[in-house]
CSV table of C-alpha atoms in Angstrom, one decimal:
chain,number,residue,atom,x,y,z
R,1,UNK,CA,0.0,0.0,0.0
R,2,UNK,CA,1.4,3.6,-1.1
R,3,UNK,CA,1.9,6.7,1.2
R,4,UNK,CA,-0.8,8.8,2.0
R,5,UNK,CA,0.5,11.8,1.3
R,6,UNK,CA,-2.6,13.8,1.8
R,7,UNK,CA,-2.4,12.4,5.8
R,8,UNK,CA,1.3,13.0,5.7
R,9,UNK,CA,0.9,16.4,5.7
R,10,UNK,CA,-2.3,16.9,7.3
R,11,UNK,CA,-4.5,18.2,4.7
R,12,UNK,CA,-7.9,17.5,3.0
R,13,UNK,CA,-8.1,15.7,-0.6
R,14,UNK,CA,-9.5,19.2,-2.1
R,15,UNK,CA,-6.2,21.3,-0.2
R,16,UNK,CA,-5.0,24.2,-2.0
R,17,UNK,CA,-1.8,25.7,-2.9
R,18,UNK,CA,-1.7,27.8,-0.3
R,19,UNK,CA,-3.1,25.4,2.3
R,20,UNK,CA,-0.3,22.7,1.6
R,21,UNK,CA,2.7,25.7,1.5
R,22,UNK,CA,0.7,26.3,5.8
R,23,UNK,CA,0.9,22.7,6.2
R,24,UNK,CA,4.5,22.0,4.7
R,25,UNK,CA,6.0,25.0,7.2
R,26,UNK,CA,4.1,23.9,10.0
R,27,UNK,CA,5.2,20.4,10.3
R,28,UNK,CA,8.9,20.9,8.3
R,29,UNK,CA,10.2,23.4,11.2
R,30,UNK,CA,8.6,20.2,13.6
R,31,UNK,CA,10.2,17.7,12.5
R,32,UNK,CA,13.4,19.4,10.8
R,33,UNK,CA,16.5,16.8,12.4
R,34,UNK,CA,18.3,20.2,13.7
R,35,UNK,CA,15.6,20.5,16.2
R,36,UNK,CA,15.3,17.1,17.0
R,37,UNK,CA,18.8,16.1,18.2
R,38,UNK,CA,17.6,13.8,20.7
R,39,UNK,CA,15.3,11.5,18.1
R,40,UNK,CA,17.6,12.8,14.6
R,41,UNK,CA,17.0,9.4,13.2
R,42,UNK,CA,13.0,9.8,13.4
R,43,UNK,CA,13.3,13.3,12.4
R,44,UNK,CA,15.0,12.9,9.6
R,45,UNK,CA,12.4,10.0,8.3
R,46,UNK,CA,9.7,11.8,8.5
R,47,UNK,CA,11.0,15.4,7.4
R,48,UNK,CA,12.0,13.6,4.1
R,49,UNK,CA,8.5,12.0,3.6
R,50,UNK,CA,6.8,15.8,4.7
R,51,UNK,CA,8.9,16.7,2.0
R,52,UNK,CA,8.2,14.1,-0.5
R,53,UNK,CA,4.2,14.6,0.1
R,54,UNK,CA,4.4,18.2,-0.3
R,55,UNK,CA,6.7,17.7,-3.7
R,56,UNK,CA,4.3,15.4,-5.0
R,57,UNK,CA,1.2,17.7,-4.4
R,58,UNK,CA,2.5,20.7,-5.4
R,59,UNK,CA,2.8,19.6,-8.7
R,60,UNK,CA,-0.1,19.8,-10.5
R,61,UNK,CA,0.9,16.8,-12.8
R,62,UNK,CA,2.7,14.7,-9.9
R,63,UNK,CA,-0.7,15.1,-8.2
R,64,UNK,CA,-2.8,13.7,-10.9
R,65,UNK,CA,-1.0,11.2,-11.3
R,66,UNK,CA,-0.4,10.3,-8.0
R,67,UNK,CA,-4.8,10.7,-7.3
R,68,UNK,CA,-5.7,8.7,-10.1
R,69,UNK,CA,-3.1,5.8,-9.7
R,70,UNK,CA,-1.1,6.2,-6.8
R,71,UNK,CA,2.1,6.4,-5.2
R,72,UNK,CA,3.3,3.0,-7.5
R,73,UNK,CA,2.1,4.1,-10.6
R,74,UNK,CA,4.3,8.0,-10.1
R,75,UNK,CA,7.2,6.5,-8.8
R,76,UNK,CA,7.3,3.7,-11.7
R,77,UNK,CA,6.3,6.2,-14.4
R,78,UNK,CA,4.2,3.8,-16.1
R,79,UNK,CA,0.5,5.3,-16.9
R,80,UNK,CA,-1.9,2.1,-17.2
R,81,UNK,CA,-3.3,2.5,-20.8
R,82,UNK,CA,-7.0,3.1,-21.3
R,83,UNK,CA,-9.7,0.4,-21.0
R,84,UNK,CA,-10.6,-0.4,-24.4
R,85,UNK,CA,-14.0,-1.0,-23.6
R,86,UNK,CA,-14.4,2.3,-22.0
R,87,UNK,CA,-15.9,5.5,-23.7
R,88,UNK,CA,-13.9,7.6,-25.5
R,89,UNK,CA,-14.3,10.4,-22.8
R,90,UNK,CA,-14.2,7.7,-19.9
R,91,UNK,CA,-11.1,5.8,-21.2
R,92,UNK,CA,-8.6,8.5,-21.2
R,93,UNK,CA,-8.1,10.6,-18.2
R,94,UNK,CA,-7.0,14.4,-18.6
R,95,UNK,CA,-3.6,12.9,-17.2
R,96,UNK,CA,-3.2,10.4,-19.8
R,97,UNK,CA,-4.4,12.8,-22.7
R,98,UNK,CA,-2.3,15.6,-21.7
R,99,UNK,CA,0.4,13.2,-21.5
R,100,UNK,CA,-0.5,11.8,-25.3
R,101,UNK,CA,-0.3,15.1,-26.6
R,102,UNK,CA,3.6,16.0,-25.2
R,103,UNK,CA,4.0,12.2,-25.9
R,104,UNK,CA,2.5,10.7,-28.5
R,105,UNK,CA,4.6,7.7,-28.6
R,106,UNK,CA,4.9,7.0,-25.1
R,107,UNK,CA,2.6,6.3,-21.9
R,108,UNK,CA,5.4,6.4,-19.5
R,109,UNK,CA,6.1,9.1,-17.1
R,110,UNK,CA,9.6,10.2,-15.7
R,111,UNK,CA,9.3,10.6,-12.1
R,112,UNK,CA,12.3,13.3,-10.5
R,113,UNK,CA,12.0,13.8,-6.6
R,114,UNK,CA,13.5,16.9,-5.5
R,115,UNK,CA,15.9,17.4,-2.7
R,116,UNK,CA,14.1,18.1,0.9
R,117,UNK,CA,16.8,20.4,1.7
R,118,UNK,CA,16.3,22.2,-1.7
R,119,UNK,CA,12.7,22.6,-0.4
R,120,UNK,CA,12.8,23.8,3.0
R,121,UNK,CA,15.6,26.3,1.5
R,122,UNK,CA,13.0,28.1,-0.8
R,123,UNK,CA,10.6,28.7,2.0
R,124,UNK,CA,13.1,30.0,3.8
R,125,UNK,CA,15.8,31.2,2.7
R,126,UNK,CA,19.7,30.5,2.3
R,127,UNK,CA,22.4,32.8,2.8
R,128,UNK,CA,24.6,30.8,0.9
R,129,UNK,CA,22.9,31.5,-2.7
R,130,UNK,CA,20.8,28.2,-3.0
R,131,UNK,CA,19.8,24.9,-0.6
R,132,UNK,CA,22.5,22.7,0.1
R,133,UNK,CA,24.9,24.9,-0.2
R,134,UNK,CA,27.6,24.3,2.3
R,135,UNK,CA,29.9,28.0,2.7
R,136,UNK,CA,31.1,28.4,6.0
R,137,UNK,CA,30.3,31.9,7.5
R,138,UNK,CA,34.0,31.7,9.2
R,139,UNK,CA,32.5,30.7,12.9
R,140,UNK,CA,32.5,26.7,12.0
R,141,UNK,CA,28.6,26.5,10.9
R,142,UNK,CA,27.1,25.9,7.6
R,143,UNK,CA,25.1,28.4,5.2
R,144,UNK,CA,22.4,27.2,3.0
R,145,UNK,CA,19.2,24.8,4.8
R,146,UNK,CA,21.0,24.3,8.3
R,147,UNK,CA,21.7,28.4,8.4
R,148,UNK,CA,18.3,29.0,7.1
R,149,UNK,CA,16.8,27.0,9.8
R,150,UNK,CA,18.9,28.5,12.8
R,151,UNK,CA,17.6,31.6,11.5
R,152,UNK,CA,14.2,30.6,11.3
R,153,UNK,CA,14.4,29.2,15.4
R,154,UNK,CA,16.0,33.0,16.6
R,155,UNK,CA,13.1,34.8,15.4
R,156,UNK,CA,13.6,35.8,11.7
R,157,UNK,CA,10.2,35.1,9.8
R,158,UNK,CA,11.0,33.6,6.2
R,159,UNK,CA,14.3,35.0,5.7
R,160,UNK,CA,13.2,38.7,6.2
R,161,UNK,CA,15.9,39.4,8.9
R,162,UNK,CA,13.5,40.6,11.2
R,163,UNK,CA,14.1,39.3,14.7
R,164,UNK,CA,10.4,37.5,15.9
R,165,UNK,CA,9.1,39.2,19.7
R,166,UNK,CA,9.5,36.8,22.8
R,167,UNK,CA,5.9,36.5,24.7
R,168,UNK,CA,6.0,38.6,27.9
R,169,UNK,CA,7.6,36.7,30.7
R,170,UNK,CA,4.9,34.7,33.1
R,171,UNK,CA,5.2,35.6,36.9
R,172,UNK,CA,3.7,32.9,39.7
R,173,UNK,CA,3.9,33.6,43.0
R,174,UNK,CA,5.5,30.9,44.8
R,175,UNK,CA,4.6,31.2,48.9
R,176,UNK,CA,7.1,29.5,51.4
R,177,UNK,CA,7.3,28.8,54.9
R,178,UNK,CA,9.9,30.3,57.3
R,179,UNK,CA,10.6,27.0,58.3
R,180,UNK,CA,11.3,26.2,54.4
R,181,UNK,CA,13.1,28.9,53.7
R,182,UNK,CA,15.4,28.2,57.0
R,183,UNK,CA,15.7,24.9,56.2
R,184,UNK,CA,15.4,25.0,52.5
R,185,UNK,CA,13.2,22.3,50.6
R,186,UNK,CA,11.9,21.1,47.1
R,187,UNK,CA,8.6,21.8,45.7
R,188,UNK,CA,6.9,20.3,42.6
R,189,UNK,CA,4.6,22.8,40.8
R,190,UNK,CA,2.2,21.2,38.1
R,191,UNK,CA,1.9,23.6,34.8
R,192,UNK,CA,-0.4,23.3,32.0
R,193,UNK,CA,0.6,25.0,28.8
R,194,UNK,CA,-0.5,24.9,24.8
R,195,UNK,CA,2.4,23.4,22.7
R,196,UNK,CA,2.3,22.1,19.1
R,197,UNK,CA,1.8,18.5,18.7
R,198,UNK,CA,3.8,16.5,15.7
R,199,UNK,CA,0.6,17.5,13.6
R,200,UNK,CA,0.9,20.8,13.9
R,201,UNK,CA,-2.0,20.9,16.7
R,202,UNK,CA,-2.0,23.2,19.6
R,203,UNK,CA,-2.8,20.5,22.6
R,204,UNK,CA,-2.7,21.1,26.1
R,205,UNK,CA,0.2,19.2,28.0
R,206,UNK,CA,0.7,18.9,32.0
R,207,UNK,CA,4.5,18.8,33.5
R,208,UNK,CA,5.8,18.9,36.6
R,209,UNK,CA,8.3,21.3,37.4
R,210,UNK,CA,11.1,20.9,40.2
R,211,UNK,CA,11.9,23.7,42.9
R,212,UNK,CA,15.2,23.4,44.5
R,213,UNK,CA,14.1,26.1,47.9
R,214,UNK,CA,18.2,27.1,48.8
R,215,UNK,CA,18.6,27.8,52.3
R,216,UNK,CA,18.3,31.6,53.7
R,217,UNK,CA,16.2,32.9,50.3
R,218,UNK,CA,14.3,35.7,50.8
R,219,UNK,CA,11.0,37.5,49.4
R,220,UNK,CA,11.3,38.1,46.1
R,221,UNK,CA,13.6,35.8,44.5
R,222,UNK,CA,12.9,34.6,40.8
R,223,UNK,CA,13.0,31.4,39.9
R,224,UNK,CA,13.4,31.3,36.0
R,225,UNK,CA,12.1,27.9,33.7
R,226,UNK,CA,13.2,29.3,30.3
R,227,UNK,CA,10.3,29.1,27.1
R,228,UNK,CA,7.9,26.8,29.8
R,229,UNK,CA,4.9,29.5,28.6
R,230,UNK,CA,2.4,28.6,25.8
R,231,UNK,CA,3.3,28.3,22.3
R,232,UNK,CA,1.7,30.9,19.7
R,233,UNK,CA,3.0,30.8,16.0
R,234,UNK,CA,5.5,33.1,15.1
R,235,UNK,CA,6.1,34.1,18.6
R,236,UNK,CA,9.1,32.5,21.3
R,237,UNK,CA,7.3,30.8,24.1
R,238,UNK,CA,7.3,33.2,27.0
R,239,UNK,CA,9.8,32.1,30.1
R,240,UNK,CA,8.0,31.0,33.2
R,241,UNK,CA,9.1,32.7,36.4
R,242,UNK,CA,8.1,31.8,40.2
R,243,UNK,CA,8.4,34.3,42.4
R,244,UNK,CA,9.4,33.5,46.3
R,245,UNK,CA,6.9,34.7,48.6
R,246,UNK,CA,7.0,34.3,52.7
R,247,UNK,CA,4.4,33.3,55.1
R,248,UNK,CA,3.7,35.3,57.8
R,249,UNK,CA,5.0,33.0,61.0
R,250,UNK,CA,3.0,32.5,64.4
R,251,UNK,CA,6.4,33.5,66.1
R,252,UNK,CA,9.0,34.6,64.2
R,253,UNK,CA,9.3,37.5,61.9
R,254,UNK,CA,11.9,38.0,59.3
R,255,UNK,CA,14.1,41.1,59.2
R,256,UNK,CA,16.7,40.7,56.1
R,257,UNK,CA,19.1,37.8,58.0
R,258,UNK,CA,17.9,38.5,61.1
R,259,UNK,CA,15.1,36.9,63.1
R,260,UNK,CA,12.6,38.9,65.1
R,261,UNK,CA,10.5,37.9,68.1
R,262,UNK,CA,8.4,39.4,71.1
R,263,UNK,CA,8.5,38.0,74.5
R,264,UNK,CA,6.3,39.0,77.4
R,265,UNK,CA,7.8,39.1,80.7
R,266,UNK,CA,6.4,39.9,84.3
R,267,UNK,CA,7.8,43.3,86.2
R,268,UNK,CA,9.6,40.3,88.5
R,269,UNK,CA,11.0,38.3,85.9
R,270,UNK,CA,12.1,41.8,84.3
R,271,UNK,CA,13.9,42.7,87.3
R,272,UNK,CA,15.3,39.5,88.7
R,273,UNK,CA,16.3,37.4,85.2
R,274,UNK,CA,14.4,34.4,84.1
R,275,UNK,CA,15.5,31.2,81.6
R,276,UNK,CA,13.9,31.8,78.2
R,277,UNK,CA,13.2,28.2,75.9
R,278,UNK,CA,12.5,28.5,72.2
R,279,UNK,CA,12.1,25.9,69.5
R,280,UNK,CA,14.3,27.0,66.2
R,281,UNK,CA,13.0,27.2,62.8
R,282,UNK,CA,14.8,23.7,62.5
R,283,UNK,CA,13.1,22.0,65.3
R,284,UNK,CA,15.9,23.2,67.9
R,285,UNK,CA,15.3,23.9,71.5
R,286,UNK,CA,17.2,27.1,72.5
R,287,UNK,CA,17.8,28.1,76.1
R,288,UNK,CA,19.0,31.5,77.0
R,289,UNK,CA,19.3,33.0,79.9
R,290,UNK,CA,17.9,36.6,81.1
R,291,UNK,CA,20.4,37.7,84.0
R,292,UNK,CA,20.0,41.8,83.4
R,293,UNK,CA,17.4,44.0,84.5
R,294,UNK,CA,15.3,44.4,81.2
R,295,UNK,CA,13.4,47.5,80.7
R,296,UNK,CA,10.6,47.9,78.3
R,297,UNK,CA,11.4,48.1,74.9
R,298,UNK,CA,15.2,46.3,75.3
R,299,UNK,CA,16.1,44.3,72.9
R,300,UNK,CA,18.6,41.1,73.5
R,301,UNK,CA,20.6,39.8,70.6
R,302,UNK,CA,21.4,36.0,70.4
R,303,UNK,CA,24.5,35.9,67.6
R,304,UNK,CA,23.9,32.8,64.9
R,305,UNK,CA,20.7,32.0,65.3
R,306,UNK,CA,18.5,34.1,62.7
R,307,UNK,CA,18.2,33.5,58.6
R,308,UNK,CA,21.0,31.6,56.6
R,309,UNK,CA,23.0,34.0,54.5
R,310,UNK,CA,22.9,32.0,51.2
R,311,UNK,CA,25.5,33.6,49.6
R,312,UNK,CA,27.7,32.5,52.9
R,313,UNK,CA,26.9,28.6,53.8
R,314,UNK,CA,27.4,28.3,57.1
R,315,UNK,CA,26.3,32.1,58.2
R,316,UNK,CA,23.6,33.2,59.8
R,317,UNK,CA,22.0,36.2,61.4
R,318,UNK,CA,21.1,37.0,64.2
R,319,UNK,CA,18.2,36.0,66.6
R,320,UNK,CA,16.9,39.3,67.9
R,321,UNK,CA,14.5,39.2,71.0
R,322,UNK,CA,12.1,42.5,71.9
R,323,UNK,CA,10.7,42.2,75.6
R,324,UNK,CA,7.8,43.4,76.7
R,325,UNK,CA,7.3,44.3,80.5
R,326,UNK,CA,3.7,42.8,82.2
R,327,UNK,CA,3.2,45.9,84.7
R,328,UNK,CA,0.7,44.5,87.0
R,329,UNK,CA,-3.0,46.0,87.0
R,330,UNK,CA,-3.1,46.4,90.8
R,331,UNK,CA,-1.1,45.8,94.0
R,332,UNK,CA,-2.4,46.1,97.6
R,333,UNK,CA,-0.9,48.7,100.2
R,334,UNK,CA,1.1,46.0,101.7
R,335,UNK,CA,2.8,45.1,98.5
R,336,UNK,CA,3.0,48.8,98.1
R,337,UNK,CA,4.7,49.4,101.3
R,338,UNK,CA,7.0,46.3,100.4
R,339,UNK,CA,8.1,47.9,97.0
R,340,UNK,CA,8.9,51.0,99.0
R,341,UNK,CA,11.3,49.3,101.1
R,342,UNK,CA,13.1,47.0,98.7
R,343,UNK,CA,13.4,49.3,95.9
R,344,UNK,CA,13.6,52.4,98.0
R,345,UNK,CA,17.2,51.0,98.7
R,346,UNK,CA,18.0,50.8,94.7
R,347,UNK,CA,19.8,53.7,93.6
């Protein structure tokens, strides 16, 4: 059984000039073996037959030929003669009668498949004067198909030398934990985006993409995945950026490398010392001891225990501890008069 060329390049029986020249570009910059250096072999295969169906087609007597008798009968060049029995107008196709007229004496047809490079260089372009050329621009790569093409993938629509747009980056906010942003963590993000399929179909594809959290990043750093937006034609798919953002904490509060908290103290702890236990962002439990008098609004500094610096491994901030002084709401003429004598002594 022949090729379908029609199928090959995705086009109706009735297609047009113009609708197989769409349907050529589409799937030849698919399928061309530069882009695909991962599957070349398959590339390769099936840009030649993309090639080969839009050659045959294109050519109005190729196409005849090939929709009256098929793929065998082109190839072989050998038109079946006319059924005898058949009416004059029945028995000889416009093929064969054209081909009676330049060829009287002959029923056979010379078949002359042209080059797929020679093809995808006339749509677009070739710096080198003609497809297949191979001149060397003096930095080690080719003219001709294989310089057309790279210019084709940087932007420049059909030779013109007109750099194409890239779509307007895509920002997501990405929300993080203090603890994950101490700590550092990965996070999987599912993305749906429109991409061209091998027909030449926009489809809707799902991926997961990987988030490497680095210890001590703060608010506001981008995370970059380079062309992850949607495909449009003509256009370079937009990059896909994630943008760190920090949950607020029920006790800690960030303060570029430093870590903030508030602590409550009595008027007794504030004036005889107490031990103060947190738990760490990591899960830690820190003891530190209060042994000054601490006034309202003091602040105690604990060296090395705040935010990793990420552009110094092993470096941290500080932990940075505001205290707050419980005043109590009464006190009773005894404890007054006790005050008095204790702290009357205080200079």
């Amino acid at each position: 059984m022949g090729k379908d060329y029609y199928n090959i390049l995705k086009v109706s029986r009735s297609a047009s000039d113009d609708d197989l020249k769409r349907a050529y570009k589409r799937l030849a910059l698919f399928w061309h073996p530069d882009k695909n250096p991962a599957n070349k072999q398959e590339a390769e295969a099936k840009f030649k037959q993309i090639s080969e169906a839009y050659d045959v087609l294109s050519d109005p007597q190729k196409r005849q030929i090939y929709d009256l008798y098929g793929e065998e009968t082109l190839k072989s060049g050998k038109i079946p003669p006319p059924n005898p029995q058949a009416t004059s107008s029945s028995a000889y196709s416009p093929v064969y009668q054209q081909y009676q007229r330049q060829h009287p004496n002959t029923s056979t047809f010379k078949f002359k498949p042209r080059n797929a490079d020679d093809i995808y260089a006339e749509f677009f372009g070739s710096e080198g004067g003609g497809g297949g050329t191979s001149n060397s621009d003096g930095g080690g790569r080719s003219r001709g198909v294989n310089d057309a093409f790279f210019r084709v993938h940087n932007g420049t629509e059909n030779g013109g030398g007109a750099r194409g747009r890239k779509a307007a980056a895509v920002e997501n906010t990405l929300p993080c934990s203090l603890e994950e942003l101490y700590k550092g963590a990965k996070k999987k993000m599912k993305i749906s985006r429109n991409v061209y399929d091998a027909s030449g179909k926009f489809r809707t594809v799902e991926e997961i993409l990987t988030i490497d959290i680095k210890p001590g990043w703060k608010k506001g750093t981008k995370i970059t995945f380079p062309q992850k937006g949607n495909q449009e034609p003509g256009i370079i798919p937009a990059d896909l950026i994630f943008v760190v953002d920090e949950k607020p904490h029920a006790m800690y509060k960030r303060d570029g490398n430093d870590l903030l908290v508030n602590h409550e103290i009595t008027l007794l702890e504030s004036l005889t010392g107490k031990t103060l236990e947190l738990t760490s962002l990591d899960g830690r439990n820190l003891v530190i001891p209060i042994t000054d008098i601490v006034k309202p609004g003091d602040e105690m500094v604990v060296a090395n225990e705040g935010m990793p610096i990420s552009k110094e491994p092993g470096k941290r901030g500080n932990l940075r501890i505001k205290f707050e002084v419980k005043y109590p709401s009464r006190l009773t003429t005894e404890q007054k008069s006790d005050l008095i004598k204790v702290l009357g002594v205080v200079s």
